[in-house]
Amino acid sequence: ILDISKIEAGKYELVEDKYELPSLLNDVGNVISVRVQETNARFIMEIDKTLPKLLIGDAVRVRQILLNILGNAAKFTKRGSITLVATWNHDESEPIISFDVKDTGIGIKPEHMESIFGEFNQVDTRKNRNIQGTGLGLAISKHLAELMGGTITVDSVYGQGSTFYIQIVQKVKNYQAIGE
């Protein structure tokens, strides 16, 4: 609630520093792998090996966005898979880092698509009443992505799954590819 209050008041500041993208992705992968073990789903990571190894940005907030989106996917995907795809636009002067989170979960009804990024909003509460959450994760994630010069959008087919598209602008620190 504090995060959303600061964002709304225009008092939220990102703390930029250099960070290692592989380490961040490894940490996120470990957390989500544990959550997914409680289900019959698989967690898959597809990482573009040309992604920059060192970035400058707010790693804590990037991690927060990924954990919010992947955490939701884990909540609503009881079988099948959750896939994190990480790519970039190959522009070292203004790199746009893209994270796609694809799941084979319950999906989102078309009439709820417009409101899923709203604050304190949980869709299909009757069906999902056993799933805990404040309804702030997606709203905060979207605001954070926008503070980073990016956005979050979603495509979903109810009963088949969802894909969240996250784009953020980071800076490159001495380009070296993850795969090197």
PDB file of C-alpha atoms in Angstrom:
ATOM      1  CA  ILE A   1       0.000   0.000   0.000  1.00  0.00           C
ATOM      2  CA  LEU A   2       2.928   2.299   0.727  1.00  0.00           C
ATOM      3  CA  ASP A   3       4.315   1.751  -2.797  1.00  0.00           C
ATOM      4  CA  ILE A   4       1.027   2.656  -4.491  1.00  0.00           C
ATOM      5  CA  SER A   5       0.583   5.692  -2.216  1.00  0.00           C
ATOM      6  CA  LYS A   6       4.053   6.996  -3.106  1.00  0.00           C
ATOM      7  CA  ILE A   7       3.452   6.378  -6.811  1.00  0.00           C
ATOM      8  CA  GLU A   8       0.115   8.223  -6.735  1.00  0.00           C
ATOM      9  CA  ALA A   9       1.671  11.138  -4.861  1.00  0.00           C
ATOM     10  CA  GLY A  10       4.473  11.381  -7.426  1.00  0.00           C
ATOM     11  CA  LYS A  11       7.018  10.756  -4.666  1.00  0.00           C
ATOM     12  CA  TYR A  12       8.328   7.421  -5.895  1.00  0.00           C
ATOM     13  CA  GLU A  13      11.943   7.475  -7.007  1.00  0.00           C
ATOM     14  CA  LEU A  14      13.905   4.739  -8.682  1.00  0.00           C
ATOM     15  CA  VAL A  15      17.355   3.970  -7.297  1.00  0.00           C
ATOM     16  CA  GLU A  16      19.620   3.323 -10.252  1.00  0.00           C
ATOM     17  CA  ASP A  17      22.820   1.339  -9.882  1.00  0.00           C
ATOM     18  CA  LYS A  18      24.660  -1.254 -11.906  1.00  0.00           C
ATOM     19  CA  TYR A  19      23.460  -4.831 -11.571  1.00  0.00           C
ATOM     20  CA  GLU A  20      24.080  -8.194 -13.177  1.00  0.00           C
ATOM     21  CA  LEU A  21      21.069  -9.336 -15.162  1.00  0.00           C
ATOM     22  CA  PRO A  22      21.961 -13.065 -14.978  1.00  0.00           C
ATOM     23  CA  SER A  23      22.049 -12.868 -11.170  1.00  0.00           C
ATOM     24  CA  LEU A  24      18.680 -11.101 -11.049  1.00  0.00           C
ATOM     25  CA  LEU A  25      17.127 -13.666 -13.413  1.00  0.00           C
ATOM     26  CA  ASN A  26      18.621 -16.527 -11.403  1.00  0.00           C
ATOM     27  CA  ASP A  27      17.165 -15.135  -8.163  1.00  0.00           C
ATOM     28  CA  VAL A  28      13.722 -14.682  -9.723  1.00  0.00           C
ATOM     29  CA  GLY A  29      13.886 -18.157 -11.270  1.00  0.00           C
ATOM     30  CA  ASN A  30      14.738 -19.749  -7.920  1.00  0.00           C
ATOM     31  CA  VAL A  31      11.837 -18.056  -6.123  1.00  0.00           C
ATOM     32  CA  ILE A  32       9.289 -18.951  -8.808  1.00  0.00           C
ATOM     33  CA  SER A  33      10.582 -22.526  -9.147  1.00  0.00           C
ATOM     34  CA  VAL A  34       9.792 -23.078  -5.465  1.00  0.00           C
ATOM     35  CA  ARG A  35       6.278 -21.654  -5.893  1.00  0.00           C
ATOM     36  CA  VAL A  36       5.608 -23.746  -8.983  1.00  0.00           C
ATOM     37  CA  GLN A  37       6.732 -26.961  -7.219  1.00  0.00           C
ATOM     38  CA  GLU A  38       3.479 -26.780  -5.256  1.00  0.00           C
ATOM     39  CA  THR A  39       1.527 -27.275  -8.497  1.00  0.00           C
ATOM     40  CA  ASN A  40       1.616 -29.598 -11.493  1.00  0.00           C
ATOM     41  CA  ALA A  41       3.076 -26.835 -13.671  1.00  0.00           C
ATOM     42  CA  ARG A  42       6.609 -26.442 -15.019  1.00  0.00           C
ATOM     43  CA  PHE A  43       8.670 -23.259 -14.929  1.00  0.00           C
ATOM     44  CA  ILE A  44      10.709 -22.534 -18.059  1.00  0.00           C
ATOM     45  CA  MET A  45      13.190 -19.714 -18.693  1.00  0.00           C
ATOM     46  CA  GLU A  46      14.169 -18.718 -22.234  1.00  0.00           C
ATOM     47  CA  ILE A  47      16.937 -16.124 -22.049  1.00  0.00           C
ATOM     48  CA  ASP A  48      18.408 -14.383 -25.113  1.00  0.00           C
ATOM     49  CA  LYS A  49      22.149 -15.026 -24.745  1.00  0.00           C
ATOM     50  CA  THR A  50      22.905 -11.640 -26.360  1.00  0.00           C
ATOM     51  CA  LEU A  51      21.258  -9.728 -23.498  1.00  0.00           C
ATOM     52  CA  PRO A  52      23.689  -7.362 -21.768  1.00  0.00           C
ATOM     53  CA  LYS A  53      25.261  -8.886 -18.680  1.00  0.00           C
ATOM     54  CA  LEU A  54      25.589  -5.576 -16.807  1.00  0.00           C
ATOM     55  CA  LEU A  55      22.754  -3.061 -16.698  1.00  0.00           C
ATOM     56  CA  ILE A  56      22.140   0.195 -14.888  1.00  0.00           C
ATOM     57  CA  GLY A  57      18.693   0.567 -13.389  1.00  0.00           C
ATOM     58  CA  ASP A  58      16.696  -0.201 -10.273  1.00  0.00           C
ATOM     59  CA  ALA A  59      17.283  -3.948  -9.884  1.00  0.00           C
ATOM     60  CA  VAL A  60      15.053  -4.144  -6.808  1.00  0.00           C
ATOM     61  CA  ARG A  61      12.087  -2.801  -8.786  1.00  0.00           C
ATOM     62  CA  VAL A  62      12.825  -4.947 -11.855  1.00  0.00           C
ATOM     63  CA  ARG A  63      12.844  -7.968  -9.543  1.00  0.00           C
ATOM     64  CA  GLN A  64       9.592  -6.765  -7.941  1.00  0.00           C
ATOM     65  CA  ILE A  65       7.863  -6.502 -11.330  1.00  0.00           C
ATOM     66  CA  LEU A  66       8.994  -9.963 -12.399  1.00  0.00           C
ATOM     67  CA  LEU A  67       8.054 -11.575  -9.085  1.00  0.00           C
ATOM     68  CA  ASN A  68       4.616  -9.921  -9.147  1.00  0.00           C
ATOM     69  CA  ILE A  69       3.814 -11.076 -12.679  1.00  0.00           C
ATOM     70  CA  LEU A  70       5.373 -14.538 -12.308  1.00  0.00           C
ATOM     71  CA  GLY A  71       3.804 -14.919  -8.851  1.00  0.00           C
ATOM     72  CA  ASN A  72       0.375 -14.285 -10.345  1.00  0.00           C
ATOM     73  CA  ALA A  73       1.076 -16.802 -13.075  1.00  0.00           C
ATOM     74  CA  ALA A  74       2.008 -19.368 -10.397  1.00  0.00           C
ATOM     75  CA  LYS A  75      -1.197 -18.629  -8.442  1.00  0.00           C
ATOM     76  CA  PHE A  76      -3.423 -19.174 -11.449  1.00  0.00           C
ATOM     77  CA  THR A  77      -1.570 -22.002 -13.235  1.00  0.00           C
ATOM     78  CA  LYS A  78      -2.084 -25.382 -11.633  1.00  0.00           C
ATOM     79  CA  ARG A  79      -0.900 -27.464 -14.607  1.00  0.00           C
ATOM     80  CA  GLY A  80       0.951 -26.896 -17.848  1.00  0.00           C
ATOM     81  CA  SER A  81       3.703 -24.294 -17.800  1.00  0.00           C
ATOM     82  CA  ILE A  82       4.853 -20.823 -16.913  1.00  0.00           C
ATOM     83  CA  THR A  83       7.524 -19.440 -19.229  1.00  0.00           C
ATOM     84  CA  LEU A  84       9.709 -16.368 -18.764  1.00  0.00           C
ATOM     85  CA  VAL A  85      11.186 -15.126 -22.052  1.00  0.00           C
ATOM     86  CA  ALA A  86      13.842 -12.383 -21.769  1.00  0.00           C
ATOM     87  CA  THR A  87      15.004 -10.492 -24.889  1.00  0.00           C
ATOM     88  CA  TRP A  88      16.107  -7.006 -25.892  1.00  0.00           C
ATOM     89  CA  ASN A  89      16.119  -4.644 -28.873  1.00  0.00           C
ATOM     90  CA  HIS A  90      19.932  -4.880 -29.418  1.00  0.00           C
ATOM     91  CA  ASP A  91      20.354  -1.108 -29.049  1.00  0.00           C
ATOM     92  CA  GLU A  92      23.193  -0.416 -26.617  1.00  0.00           C
ATOM     93  CA  SER A  93      22.448   3.326 -26.551  1.00  0.00           C
ATOM     94  CA  GLU A  94      18.853   2.835 -25.347  1.00  0.00           C
ATOM     95  CA  PRO A  95      18.230  -0.805 -24.578  1.00  0.00           C
ATOM     96  CA  ILE A  96      14.648  -1.927 -24.159  1.00  0.00           C
ATOM     97  CA  ILE A  97      14.585  -5.105 -22.123  1.00  0.00           C
ATOM     98  CA  SER A  98      11.539  -7.286 -22.756  1.00  0.00           C
ATOM     99  CA  PHE A  99      10.179  -9.949 -20.451  1.00  0.00           C
ATOM    100  CA  ASP A 100       7.258 -12.052 -21.629  1.00  0.00           C
ATOM    101  CA  VAL A 101       5.503 -14.164 -19.022  1.00  0.00           C
ATOM    102  CA  LYS A 102       3.398 -16.876 -20.647  1.00  0.00           C
ATOM    103  CA  ASP A 103       1.219 -19.255 -18.671  1.00  0.00           C
ATOM    104  CA  THR A 104      -1.290 -22.009 -19.350  1.00  0.00           C
ATOM    105  CA  GLY A 105      -3.420 -20.975 -16.392  1.00  0.00           C
ATOM    106  CA  ILE A 106      -7.059 -20.013 -16.149  1.00  0.00           C
ATOM    107  CA  GLY A 107      -6.734 -16.883 -18.280  1.00  0.00           C
ATOM    108  CA  ILE A 108      -8.712 -13.671 -17.966  1.00  0.00           C
ATOM    109  CA  LYS A 109     -12.247 -13.094 -19.162  1.00  0.00           C
ATOM    110  CA  PRO A 110     -12.505 -10.443 -21.912  1.00  0.00           C
ATOM    111  CA  GLU A 111     -14.744  -8.248 -19.748  1.00  0.00           C
ATOM    112  CA  HIS A 112     -12.027  -8.110 -17.063  1.00  0.00           C
ATOM    113  CA  MET A 113      -9.101  -7.233 -19.338  1.00  0.00           C
ATOM    114  CA  GLU A 114      -9.621  -3.465 -19.010  1.00  0.00           C
ATOM    115  CA  SER A 115      -9.566  -3.527 -15.204  1.00  0.00           C
ATOM    116  CA  ILE A 116      -6.781  -5.954 -14.271  1.00  0.00           C
ATOM    117  CA  PHE A 117      -4.229  -3.169 -13.767  1.00  0.00           C
ATOM    118  CA  GLY A 118      -6.560  -1.268 -11.428  1.00  0.00           C
ATOM    119  CA  GLU A 119      -5.723  -0.789  -7.776  1.00  0.00           C
ATOM    120  CA  PHE A 120      -7.229  -3.222  -5.259  1.00  0.00           C
ATOM    121  CA  ASN A 121      -8.743  -5.050  -8.189  1.00  0.00           C
ATOM    122  CA  GLN A 122      -9.116  -8.810  -8.257  1.00  0.00           C
ATOM    123  CA  VAL A 123     -11.078 -10.266 -11.117  1.00  0.00           C
ATOM    124  CA  ASP A 124     -13.477 -13.193 -10.969  1.00  0.00           C
ATOM    125  CA  THR A 125     -13.479 -13.060  -7.164  1.00  0.00           C
ATOM    126  CA  ARG A 126     -16.192 -15.684  -6.832  1.00  0.00           C
ATOM    127  CA  LYS A 127     -14.181 -18.289  -8.738  1.00  0.00           C
ATOM    128  CA  ASN A 128     -10.843 -17.206  -7.232  1.00  0.00           C
ATOM    129  CA  ARG A 129     -11.924 -16.593  -3.639  1.00  0.00           C
ATOM    130  CA  ASN A 130      -9.303 -19.045  -2.300  1.00  0.00           C
ATOM    131  CA  ILE A 131      -6.444 -17.164  -3.972  1.00  0.00           C
ATOM    132  CA  GLN A 132      -4.900 -14.557  -1.714  1.00  0.00           C
ATOM    133  CA  GLY A 133      -3.720 -11.120  -2.722  1.00  0.00           C
ATOM    134  CA  THR A 134      -4.409  -7.430  -2.295  1.00  0.00           C
ATOM    135  CA  GLY A 135      -5.061  -6.647  -5.936  1.00  0.00           C
ATOM    136  CA  LEU A 136      -2.141  -4.204  -5.991  1.00  0.00           C
ATOM    137  CA  GLY A 137       0.639  -6.241  -7.643  1.00  0.00           C
ATOM    138  CA  LEU A 138      -0.339  -5.572 -11.258  1.00  0.00           C
ATOM    139  CA  ALA A 139      -1.078  -1.887 -10.625  1.00  0.00           C
ATOM    140  CA  ILE A 140       2.271  -1.364  -8.895  1.00  0.00           C
ATOM    141  CA  SER A 141       4.118  -3.346 -11.580  1.00  0.00           C
ATOM    142  CA  LYS A 142       2.576  -1.276 -14.361  1.00  0.00           C
ATOM    143  CA  HIS A 143       3.479   1.991 -12.605  1.00  0.00           C
ATOM    144  CA  LEU A 144       7.048   0.807 -12.009  1.00  0.00           C
ATOM    145  CA  ALA A 145       7.459  -0.233 -15.651  1.00  0.00           C
ATOM    146  CA  GLU A 146       6.192   3.206 -16.716  1.00  0.00           C
ATOM    147  CA  LEU A 147       8.668   4.905 -14.354  1.00  0.00           C
ATOM    148  CA  MET A 148      11.359   2.928 -16.207  1.00  0.00           C
ATOM    149  CA  GLY A 149      10.175   4.261 -19.566  1.00  0.00           C
ATOM    150  CA  GLY A 150       8.289   1.081 -20.405  1.00  0.00           C
ATOM    151  CA  THR A 151       4.941  -0.586 -20.126  1.00  0.00           C
ATOM    152  CA  ILE A 152       3.104  -3.795 -19.326  1.00  0.00           C
ATOM    153  CA  THR A 153       0.362  -5.198 -21.537  1.00  0.00           C
ATOM    154  CA  VAL A 154      -1.488  -8.494 -21.570  1.00  0.00           C
ATOM    155  CA  ASP A 155      -3.150 -10.926 -23.973  1.00  0.00           C
ATOM    156  CA  SER A 156      -5.306 -13.677 -22.576  1.00  0.00           C
ATOM    157  CA  VAL A 157      -7.738 -16.384 -23.594  1.00  0.00           C
ATOM    158  CA  TYR A 158     -10.033 -17.405 -20.779  1.00  0.00           C
ATOM    159  CA  GLY A 159      -9.515 -21.057 -19.949  1.00  0.00           C
ATOM    160  CA  GLN A 160      -6.221 -21.259 -21.875  1.00  0.00           C
ATOM    161  CA  GLY A 161      -3.781 -18.819 -20.293  1.00  0.00           C
ATOM    162  CA  SER A 162      -2.258 -15.386 -20.443  1.00  0.00           C
ATOM    163  CA  THR A 163       0.852 -13.619 -21.698  1.00  0.00           C
ATOM    164  CA  PHE A 164       2.096 -10.479 -19.980  1.00  0.00           C
ATOM    165  CA  TYR A 165       4.496  -8.321 -22.018  1.00  0.00           C
ATOM    166  CA  ILE A 166       6.848  -6.238 -19.894  1.00  0.00           C
ATOM    167  CA  GLN A 167       9.162  -3.673 -21.453  1.00  0.00           C
ATOM    168  CA  ILE A 168      11.570  -1.477 -19.522  1.00  0.00           C
ATOM    169  CA  VAL A 169      14.366   0.854 -20.537  1.00  0.00           C
ATOM    170  CA  GLN A 170      17.687   0.265 -18.786  1.00  0.00           C
ATOM    171  CA  LYS A 171      21.219   1.449 -19.474  1.00  0.00           C
ATOM    172  CA  VAL A 172      24.053  -0.822 -20.562  1.00  0.00           C
ATOM    173  CA  LYS A 173      27.287  -0.878 -18.583  1.00  0.00           C
ATOM    174  CA  ASN A 174      30.224  -1.985 -20.795  1.00  0.00           C
ATOM    175  CA  TYR A 175      28.336  -4.317 -23.118  1.00  0.00           C
ATOM    176  CA  GLN A 176      29.132  -7.954 -22.698  1.00  0.00           C
ATOM    177  CA  ALA A 177      26.554 -10.569 -23.630  1.00  0.00           C
ATOM    178  CA  ILE A 178      25.173 -12.970 -21.034  1.00  0.00           C
ATOM    179  CA  GLY A 179      26.283 -15.844 -23.239  1.00  0.00           C
ATOM    180  CA  GLU A 180      29.945 -14.797 -23.353  1.00  0.00           C
TER     181      GLU A 180
END
